[in-house]
Amino acid sequence: MVTSTSLVYLIALPLFGAAILLLAGRRSDKWGHLLATALSAGSFGVGLYQLSQMLSRPTAERAITQKLFSWIAVGTFKVDAGLLLDQLSICFVLLITGVGTLIHIYSISYMSHDENRRRFFAYLNLFIAAMLLLVLGNSYLNLYVGWEGVGLASYLLIGFWNQKPAYATASKKAFVMNRVGDMGLSFAIMISFATLGTVSFAGVQAASHTASKAALTAIGIMLLVAATGKSAQFPLQAWLGDAMAGPTPVSALIHAATMVTAGVYLIVRSNFIFDAAPTAQLLVVIVGAITLMFGALVGTAKDDIKKALAASTMSQIGYMILGAGLGPAGYAFAIMHLLTHGFFKAGMFLGAGSVMHGMNDQVDMRRYGALRKFMPITFATFGLGYLAIIGVPPFAGFYSKDAIIETAFNAGGVKGILLGSTALLGAAITAFYMTRVMVLTFTSKERWEDDQHPHESPLLMWIPMAILAIGSVTTGFLFTRGHALVHWLTPVVGERAEGGKVLLQPAVVSGLALVAVIIGVAIAVSKYQLGKVDSVAPQNVSVFTRIARKDLMQDSFNEAVFMKPGQALTALLVKGDDKVIDGAVRGIAATALGTGSTLRRTQTGFARSYAAFILIGAIVLIAAIWVVTQ
Amino acid sequence: MDFTAPVLNYALLAPILIVLGGALLGVLIEAFAPRASRHNSQLFVTVASLVIALSALLRVRKQVSVSAAMGSITFDGAGVLFQASILVIAILSVFLIADQENFTALPAAVPGSDEERHSLQTDMRVTEVYPLTLFAVAGMLLFPLSSDLITLFVALEMLSLPLYLMAGLSRRRRLLSQEAALKYFLLGAFSSAFFLFGVAYLYGYSGSITFSGIQASIVGGSGNDVFLLLGIAFISVGLLFKVGAVPFHAWSPDVYQGAPTAITGFMAAATKVAAFGAILRIFYVAFANAEWQWRPALILISIVTMVFGSVVAISQRDVKRMLAYSSIAHAGFLLAGVIALSKAGLEASIFYLFAYGIATVGAFGIVTLVRDSAGEVTDLNRWSGLGKRSPVIASAFAFFLLAFAGIPLTSGFIGKFSIFSAAYESGSTAVLIAGVLSSAIAAFFYIRVIVLMFFKDPAEDGTSVLIPSGLTKTTIAITSVITLVLGVYPAPLINFIASSAFFIR
Amino acid sequence: MLTIQTPEAVMFWVLAPVAVLAALGMLLVKKAVHSALLLAWVMITLAIFYIAQDALFLGIVQIVVYTGAVMMLFLFILMLVGVDASDSLTETIPGLRPIAITAAVGFGGLLVSLIGRATLGHGAVGLDSANGAGNVQALAKLLFSTYVWPFEVVSALLITAALGAMVLAHHQRTVARPTQREQAIARFRGDSLGSAAGLPNPGVFARHNAVDVPALLPDGSAAPNSISATLKARGDMLDSAQFELGEVDNTVTEEK
Amino acid sequence: MNPYNYLYVAGLLFTIGAIGVVIRRNAIVVFMCVELMLNAANLTLVTFARINGTLDGQVVAFFTMVVAACEVVVGLAIIVTIYRSRRSASVDDASLLKR
């Protein structure tokens, strides 16, 4: 494998920025944001340079490594702090630094009134560095460092506006749920170390051919737990909605484009484990399928624009996880959807930020409406992202999502049909709720109060949105030309099995998907564009009466056939989300706290009762030793 | 009657003797030097003797001997590592102890009396803490090297008695401090009675009080093992008391809270190293062949200790008590290294002890700085918003907490990882699971404090951070740097430990 | 091989129950001083046991050091704290006593039953050969050769103990004791010359010569110093104003 | 008679000492109970010395006496200090540190 000495700069640049901004303190208030943006862009530049270098080498030599130093050496166990840049990580590097830089630029303007803007940029740079470490580490242990690092940066950023207690609670909740996932990762690392004797990707890959299936399954399941925590997948999904408390650029960068996709990265990176452990792989698929439906249904019920987008993110990552769980056939598509999603979802979040910027931080979509007229650029960029996410050809989402749906259908047997139909249904619901967002925000009637003065965002904010919108339009097309991305990733994720039985031809799937999208859009348009929306006084203009009546009929029909059960299910899921999962988290915390308080009572303060503990302890010790001696 | 004169290898005993010499010099200074010059000369003598002892130790670090003191101590690689860790921690702690604000001016004065007020006004100080610290350090240096039960017992008392005394010398809240001393003393004496009873049974079992003699009896014993099990159980009570393992832990929160903070830091860090050094030696050398007898009991205690410490720490409202419970949890983690009973376990334990000790001294050093007009503020609620007022101090504290939690890029992560791996390798899956679970629980309360410091508004009751004195600043800076370096680039230390971590018999 | 002679057995069966009873009594008596005396008795019994078991030196040390010095120290402290104080034996921590008794019974039972099960690979050897040259000589040989290191280290422990006692008990003067010269100056340069001639005796210049009535100073004012501090503290001091002459100002000026 | 009988006595004395530490409230009496435990350990040591035919046990017992003397000095100093502050030598009164 080719070694390099320049990989470290990818990480060093943003890390340096974070250090400077934090250490220099208020002195760097004036120029801190510029430095941070420049360093992030510099890192992107290094990434581009690495890509060009990589392209110039033959396929077999594209992956390069850099050993930084020998990190741990306990007995025979050696872990180097080393970096690995291959075809998979370069995709992430460019996504992270590219989108990251755009969001830096956007934040310069978005955060310009915040007195702690410098600190915000320091955290952003810290996040970029940690995320790069996550995708560049050459072993699970190095990945773990980045994994914890992005966690830390994410808590700092979610809790950035910590004036409100709810925000601190949100970051705490995110912490607890992520902690469960982190435990999964640390278990996976330790099991891997104990059974395979190594934790580097190359070592585990080599050992996975000989290792027992049980051990690999255990590692796989633990990795999946880790992925569900970080990527907000069922059943650890609840934190993502609350994480929207953070500033909107953070939501765009961390909770849409990069950090939450780390779980997908982890699974694709560990393809050799999942390929050898079908049980774990099946679990991955199930988690993906459940989450994509779950997120989509939750998305239909949210009125908060950011929470609706967050639910959508959850659902889209469900697609990716589903793709990653389909084995070599799906890894590349999972990554492709991840990349396209990075563009359109980040763009939409920035759009949402722009809307909030124009609407005095109002987040309730029921208080929007007709913003198209006031924010044409935001409307355009958001609209392009919208077309991409619902999968209208030739926008990016069409290519990537259809590929996953198609692969799901062709997974074979009942499993394939089930997964395919779920994915298809998910696509319809996606179309519905995204149209709802679009309509409520931009095209329906004005529902905001008189003191709102919607206005377009400044240049620095809309340029990143525009660039991301261009990405939403073009990337899908680019990635699929001549199966470019699939071929690109093949050395990492393995060859697709050719010649399997094909259930549905690509054209059929595309057709079905389009029908699903059209149904979803139609329902949403009829209900929200043409129908009444709460908090708006009904306007009894006679010309529209008939149409309104017709709508009413359709509504009744919808309600009876689709909406009622749907609403009930949605309500149930949302309730489950809030009460059960939330309750579980709170329950765990409360139990720990309660147990702690109860046990604390043993600390009576009386030296004599402490002596009694010692006496009883001695008895237990004697008895325990005696029992085994017998 | 023939009598052969004993031979002592003074080069190998030099570290202990130098520290004891420094202590005696300190006593003489107390007796003869004028009061005004005592503090500075004591500080100088203390630091100098510790540094000289460390260099004397490093000079002989490659030597190995079982007969350095007629078989009473064993000088080997692991012993050198323990002694070096203790000396480094002691030097850093002395810098904290040098801050006058920690200690009462006149211990004999009744709290609240005129005499106390006068003594505070006249700027008196208890300079006796320096020789006491040195005596304790000498006992700690001896403890992990002892290879017979008498020396072990004498060393145990030698490190304990000064600590009992120093626990009662706090400047503020003296009633609490004296109470801590009383509790520590009574329970310590109680547990050392158990220890001695164990010594008696081990002697009865093997007819010898040297570790090698006991080991030989276990291998070739002809009777049954009842006296052995009694001996192991009772000795373990004494040793586990010192490290604060459940259910012998109850003293530690109270004593940690009541004692002067600098002493708490010293005690928490250095005593753990010394006591675990002794535990490791006795279990690895004397009891290794009776492994199947004591291991299940120790696994039980280890798991209970780590879970108990982590869970109870959550509900603590006092920073010193929280650190006490955290140290209980860490005792449980460290017992995993004893259970491993392998070279990897020994190496991991030594690394963990050093890393934990350093971070502990640093954390308590920061606790001494957070004050209001009435002295240190240990109520966690009043630490809220500290990050806004003193970002550097709060960040350093947060960093130590992350190290305790075992977050990557801190020394704690490497320590936890290697110790749990060693335990798992030796077949203790339960310890691994309990360990990872309880470190996840533990992370909760560490992060809670971080959230409190950075994400809450400052309390409006005048809690402020003192501008640290030069020495305290040095300690905090050095401990932070070591904690960071050991997390990022621990390989040199790990290699050094690997090359010299062994016990000879 | 060791055989135990009848006299030792008789001694054991007489003294051992008494020792255990005395120890139990130590738990049950109310007064700490009685506990101390019972403990001293247990220790003396143990000394006899030591001597019976060929540990002559230890037996003597037990009496001289333990019973003689350590127990006396205990008694001394008891005197300091109040020898008459008797403890209430009612338990105040709920649930502790049943737990303690159960634990103790369990502990004792476990211990005794385990000792009963123990076997060593050999019978009791006896110390006849080890003590061949005399118990003291043999001990000394061990102490000054094999165990010379702990023996030396124990000296550090003794110093620690002495230093510790000093730290906690020694009252350093916070203000220098006034010299005679300073006292004299204070008397003559003070606010008044009232006490220049030394402290007045009670009853002088008074119309009443009881010890609880302050003397009057030459200027007619009352001299509180003339009353014993004890009487003053008890409040048994009469106001000399009630015996005043009328034309002189003799209001009592409280001195601090 | 079997020399093990001494071990039983020692065991009983140790137990009595241990329970005394738990149930007595006067710090001085508690401390005396600890001394009783140390004495019981010494008796065990002396008995084992006789059973094993070596003098090491007696040496340990001798050291114990010295160490115990040191402990007594320190312990009583602490107890007296507490007594002077609180006018009470009860271990229960010293229970402000808790939870």
JSON list of C-alpha atoms in Angstrom, two decimals, chain B residues 214-309:
[
{"chain": "B", "resi": 214, "resn": "ILE", "atom": "CA", "xyz": [3.71, -18.86, 51.39]},
{"chain": "B", "resi": 215, "resn": "GLN", "atom": "CA", "xyz": [3.85, -19.55, 47.69]},
{"chain": "B", "resi": 216, "resn": "ALA", "atom": "CA", "xyz": [5.98, -22.63, 48.30]},
{"chain": "B", "resi": 217, "resn": "SER", "atom": "CA", "xyz": [3.45, -23.90, 50.85]},
{"chain": "B", "resi": 218, "resn": "ILE", "atom": "CA", "xyz": [0.57, -23.39, 48.44]},
{"chain": "B", "resi": 219, "resn": "VAL", "atom": "CA", "xyz": [2.39, -25.37, 45.80]},
{"chain": "B", "resi": 220, "resn": "GLY", "atom": "CA", "xyz": [3.56, -28.14, 48.06]},
{"chain": "B", "resi": 221, "resn": "GLY", "atom": "CA", "xyz": [1.20, -27.94, 51.02]},
{"chain": "B", "resi": 222, "resn": "SER", "atom": "CA", "xyz": [0.07, -31.15, 52.65]},
{"chain": "B", "resi": 223, "resn": "GLY", "atom": "CA", "xyz": [-2.80, -30.04, 54.86]},
{"chain": "B", "resi": 224, "resn": "ASN", "atom": "CA", "xyz": [-6.06, -28.48, 53.76]},
{"chain": "B", "resi": 225, "resn": "ASP", "atom": "CA", "xyz": [-6.48, -24.88, 52.72]},
{"chain": "B", "resi": 226, "resn": "VAL", "atom": "CA", "xyz": [-8.64, -23.53, 55.50]},
{"chain": "B", "resi": 227, "resn": "PHE", "atom": "CA", "xyz": [-5.97, -21.41, 57.14]},
{"chain": "B", "resi": 228, "resn": "LEU", "atom": "CA", "xyz": [-4.94, -20.18, 53.72]},
{"chain": "B", "resi": 229, "resn": "LEU", "atom": "CA", "xyz": [-8.43, -19.05, 52.86]},
{"chain": "B", "resi": 230, "resn": "LEU", "atom": "CA", "xyz": [-8.81, -17.33, 56.19]},
{"chain": "B", "resi": 231, "resn": "GLY", "atom": "CA", "xyz": [-5.47, -15.67, 55.67]},
{"chain": "B", "resi": 232, "resn": "ILE", "atom": "CA", "xyz": [-6.28, -14.49, 52.16]},
{"chain": "B", "resi": 233, "resn": "ALA", "atom": "CA", "xyz": [-9.72, -13.25, 53.19]},
{"chain": "B", "resi": 234, "resn": "PHE", "atom": "CA", "xyz": [-8.53, -11.27, 56.21]},
{"chain": "B", "resi": 235, "resn": "ILE", "atom": "CA", "xyz": [-5.49, -9.81, 54.48]},
{"chain": "B", "resi": 236, "resn": "SER", "atom": "CA", "xyz": [-7.71, -8.79, 51.59]},
{"chain": "B", "resi": 237, "resn": "VAL", "atom": "CA", "xyz": [-9.97, -6.90, 53.99]},
{"chain": "B", "resi": 238, "resn": "GLY", "atom": "CA", "xyz": [-7.03, -4.80, 55.09]},
{"chain": "B", "resi": 239, "resn": "LEU", "atom": "CA", "xyz": [-5.73, -4.20, 51.59]},
{"chain": "B", "resi": 240, "resn": "LEU", "atom": "CA", "xyz": [-9.10, -3.60, 49.97]},
{"chain": "B", "resi": 241, "resn": "PHE", "atom": "CA", "xyz": [-9.92, -1.13, 52.72]},
{"chain": "B", "resi": 242, "resn": "LYS", "atom": "CA", "xyz": [-6.93, 0.94, 51.68]},
{"chain": "B", "resi": 243, "resn": "VAL", "atom": "CA", "xyz": [-8.02, 1.11, 48.05]},
{"chain": "B", "resi": 244, "resn": "GLY", "atom": "CA", "xyz": [-11.65, 1.73, 48.94]},
{"chain": "B", "resi": 245, "resn": "ALA", "atom": "CA", "xyz": [-13.29, -1.32, 47.39]},
{"chain": "B", "resi": 246, "resn": "VAL", "atom": "CA", "xyz": [-16.92, -2.04, 48.23]},
{"chain": "B", "resi": 247, "resn": "PRO", "atom": "CA", "xyz": [-17.92, -2.95, 50.97]},
{"chain": "B", "resi": 248, "resn": "PHE", "atom": "CA", "xyz": [-14.78, -1.58, 52.60]},
{"chain": "B", "resi": 249, "resn": "HIS", "atom": "CA", "xyz": [-15.24, 1.78, 50.91]},
{"chain": "B", "resi": 250, "resn": "ALA", "atom": "CA", "xyz": [-17.49, 3.63, 53.32]},
{"chain": "B", "resi": 251, "resn": "TRP", "atom": "CA", "xyz": [-14.73, 5.72, 54.83]},
{"chain": "B", "resi": 252, "resn": "SER", "atom": "CA", "xyz": [-13.56, 7.21, 51.59]},
{"chain": "B", "resi": 253, "resn": "PRO", "atom": "CA", "xyz": [-16.35, 9.67, 50.71]},
{"chain": "B", "resi": 254, "resn": "ASP", "atom": "CA", "xyz": [-16.38, 11.06, 54.23]},
{"chain": "B", "resi": 255, "resn": "VAL", "atom": "CA", "xyz": [-12.63, 11.28, 54.51]},
{"chain": "B", "resi": 256, "resn": "TYR", "atom": "CA", "xyz": [-12.18, 12.69, 51.02]},
{"chain": "B", "resi": 257, "resn": "GLN", "atom": "CA", "xyz": [-14.69, 15.38, 51.85]},
{"chain": "B", "resi": 258, "resn": "GLY", "atom": "CA", "xyz": [-13.40, 16.23, 55.29]},
{"chain": "B", "resi": 259, "resn": "ALA", "atom": "CA", "xyz": [-9.67, 16.16, 54.71]},
{"chain": "B", "resi": 260, "resn": "PRO", "atom": "CA", "xyz": [-7.79, 19.20, 53.39]},
{"chain": "B", "resi": 261, "resn": "THR", "atom": "CA", "xyz": [-8.14, 19.02, 49.63]},
{"chain": "B", "resi": 262, "resn": "ALA", "atom": "CA", "xyz": [-4.42, 18.86, 48.94]},
{"chain": "B", "resi": 263, "resn": "ILE", "atom": "CA", "xyz": [-4.14, 15.89, 51.28]},
{"chain": "B", "resi": 264, "resn": "THR", "atom": "CA", "xyz": [-7.17, 14.28, 49.67]},
{"chain": "B", "resi": 265, "resn": "GLY", "atom": "CA", "xyz": [-5.46, 14.51, 46.30]},
{"chain": "B", "resi": 266, "resn": "PHE", "atom": "CA", "xyz": [-2.24, 13.09, 47.64]},
{"chain": "B", "resi": 267, "resn": "MET", "atom": "CA", "xyz": [-4.05, 10.34, 49.51]},
{"chain": "B", "resi": 268, "resn": "ALA", "atom": "CA", "xyz": [-6.32, 9.43, 46.61]},
{"chain": "B", "resi": 269, "resn": "ALA", "atom": "CA", "xyz": [-3.50, 9.21, 44.12]},
{"chain": "B", "resi": 270, "resn": "ALA", "atom": "CA", "xyz": [-0.47, 7.95, 45.99]},
{"chain": "B", "resi": 271, "resn": "THR", "atom": "CA", "xyz": [-2.21, 5.57, 48.39]},
{"chain": "B", "resi": 272, "resn": "LYS", "atom": "CA", "xyz": [-3.91, 3.88, 45.47]},
{"chain": "B", "resi": 273, "resn": "VAL", "atom": "CA", "xyz": [-0.62, 3.30, 43.72]},
{"chain": "B", "resi": 274, "resn": "ALA", "atom": "CA", "xyz": [1.02, 1.97, 46.85]},
{"chain": "B", "resi": 275, "resn": "ALA", "atom": "CA", "xyz": [-1.87, -0.20, 47.93]},
{"chain": "B", "resi": 276, "resn": "PHE", "atom": "CA", "xyz": [-2.47, -1.63, 44.49]},
{"chain": "B", "resi": 277, "resn": "GLY", "atom": "CA", "xyz": [1.25, -2.21, 44.19]},
{"chain": "B", "resi": 278, "resn": "ALA", "atom": "CA", "xyz": [1.12, -4.29, 47.35]},
{"chain": "B", "resi": 279, "resn": "ILE", "atom": "CA", "xyz": [-2.07, -6.06, 46.27]},
{"chain": "B", "resi": 280, "resn": "LEU", "atom": "CA", "xyz": [-0.58, -6.90, 42.90]},
{"chain": "B", "resi": 281, "resn": "ARG", "atom": "CA", "xyz": [2.60, -8.20, 44.44]},
{"chain": "B", "resi": 282, "resn": "ILE", "atom": "CA", "xyz": [0.96, -10.34, 47.07]},
{"chain": "B", "resi": 283, "resn": "PHE", "atom": "CA", "xyz": [-1.64, -11.77, 44.72]},
{"chain": "B", "resi": 284, "resn": "TYR", "atom": "CA", "xyz": [0.77, -12.25, 41.82]},
{"chain": "B", "resi": 285, "resn": "VAL", "atom": "CA", "xyz": [3.59, -13.66, 43.91]},
{"chain": "B", "resi": 286, "resn": "ALA", "atom": "CA", "xyz": [2.29, -15.24, 47.09]},
{"chain": "B", "resi": 287, "resn": "PHE", "atom": "CA", "xyz": [-1.24, -16.27, 46.15]},
{"chain": "B", "resi": 288, "resn": "ALA", "atom": "CA", "xyz": [-0.86, -16.85, 42.42]},
{"chain": "B", "resi": 289, "resn": "ASN", "atom": "CA", "xyz": [-1.08, -20.60, 42.73]},
{"chain": "B", "resi": 290, "resn": "ALA", "atom": "CA", "xyz": [-4.24, -20.42, 44.79]},
{"chain": "B", "resi": 291, "resn": "GLU", "atom": "CA", "xyz": [-5.81, -18.42, 42.01]},
{"chain": "B", "resi": 292, "resn": "TRP", "atom": "CA", "xyz": [-8.96, -20.53, 41.72]},
{"chain": "B", "resi": 293, "resn": "GLN", "atom": "CA", "xyz": [-9.75, -19.85, 45.35]},
{"chain": "B", "resi": 294, "resn": "TRP", "atom": "CA", "xyz": [-9.62, -16.08, 45.51]},
{"chain": "B", "resi": 295, "resn": "ARG", "atom": "CA", "xyz": [-10.44, -15.14, 41.97]},
{"chain": "B", "resi": 296, "resn": "PRO", "atom": "CA", "xyz": [-14.25, -15.54, 42.08]},
{"chain": "B", "resi": 297, "resn": "ALA", "atom": "CA", "xyz": [-14.44, -13.49, 45.27]},
{"chain": "B", "resi": 298, "resn": "LEU", "atom": "CA", "xyz": [-12.27, -10.78, 43.79]},
{"chain": "B", "resi": 299, "resn": "ILE", "atom": "CA", "xyz": [-14.28, -10.74, 40.57]},
{"chain": "B", "resi": 300, "resn": "LEU", "atom": "CA", "xyz": [-17.42, -10.25, 42.64]},
{"chain": "B", "resi": 301, "resn": "ILE", "atom": "CA", "xyz": [-15.86, -7.41, 44.60]},
{"chain": "B", "resi": 302, "resn": "SER", "atom": "CA", "xyz": [-14.48, -5.81, 41.47]},
{"chain": "B", "resi": 303, "resn": "ILE", "atom": "CA", "xyz": [-17.85, -5.80, 39.72]},
{"chain": "B", "resi": 304, "resn": "VAL", "atom": "CA", "xyz": [-19.77, -4.60, 42.75]},
{"chain": "B", "resi": 305, "resn": "THR", "atom": "CA", "xyz": [-17.20, -1.90, 43.35]},
{"chain": "B", "resi": 306, "resn": "MET", "atom": "CA", "xyz": [-17.21, -0.47, 39.84]},
{"chain": "B", "resi": 307, "resn": "VAL", "atom": "CA", "xyz": [-20.98, -0.50, 39.55]},
{"chain": "B", "resi": 308, "resn": "PHE", "atom": "CA", "xyz": [-21.57, 0.87, 43.03]},
{"chain": "B", "resi": 309, "resn": "GLY", "atom": "CA", "xyz": [-19.03, 3.65, 42.64]}
]
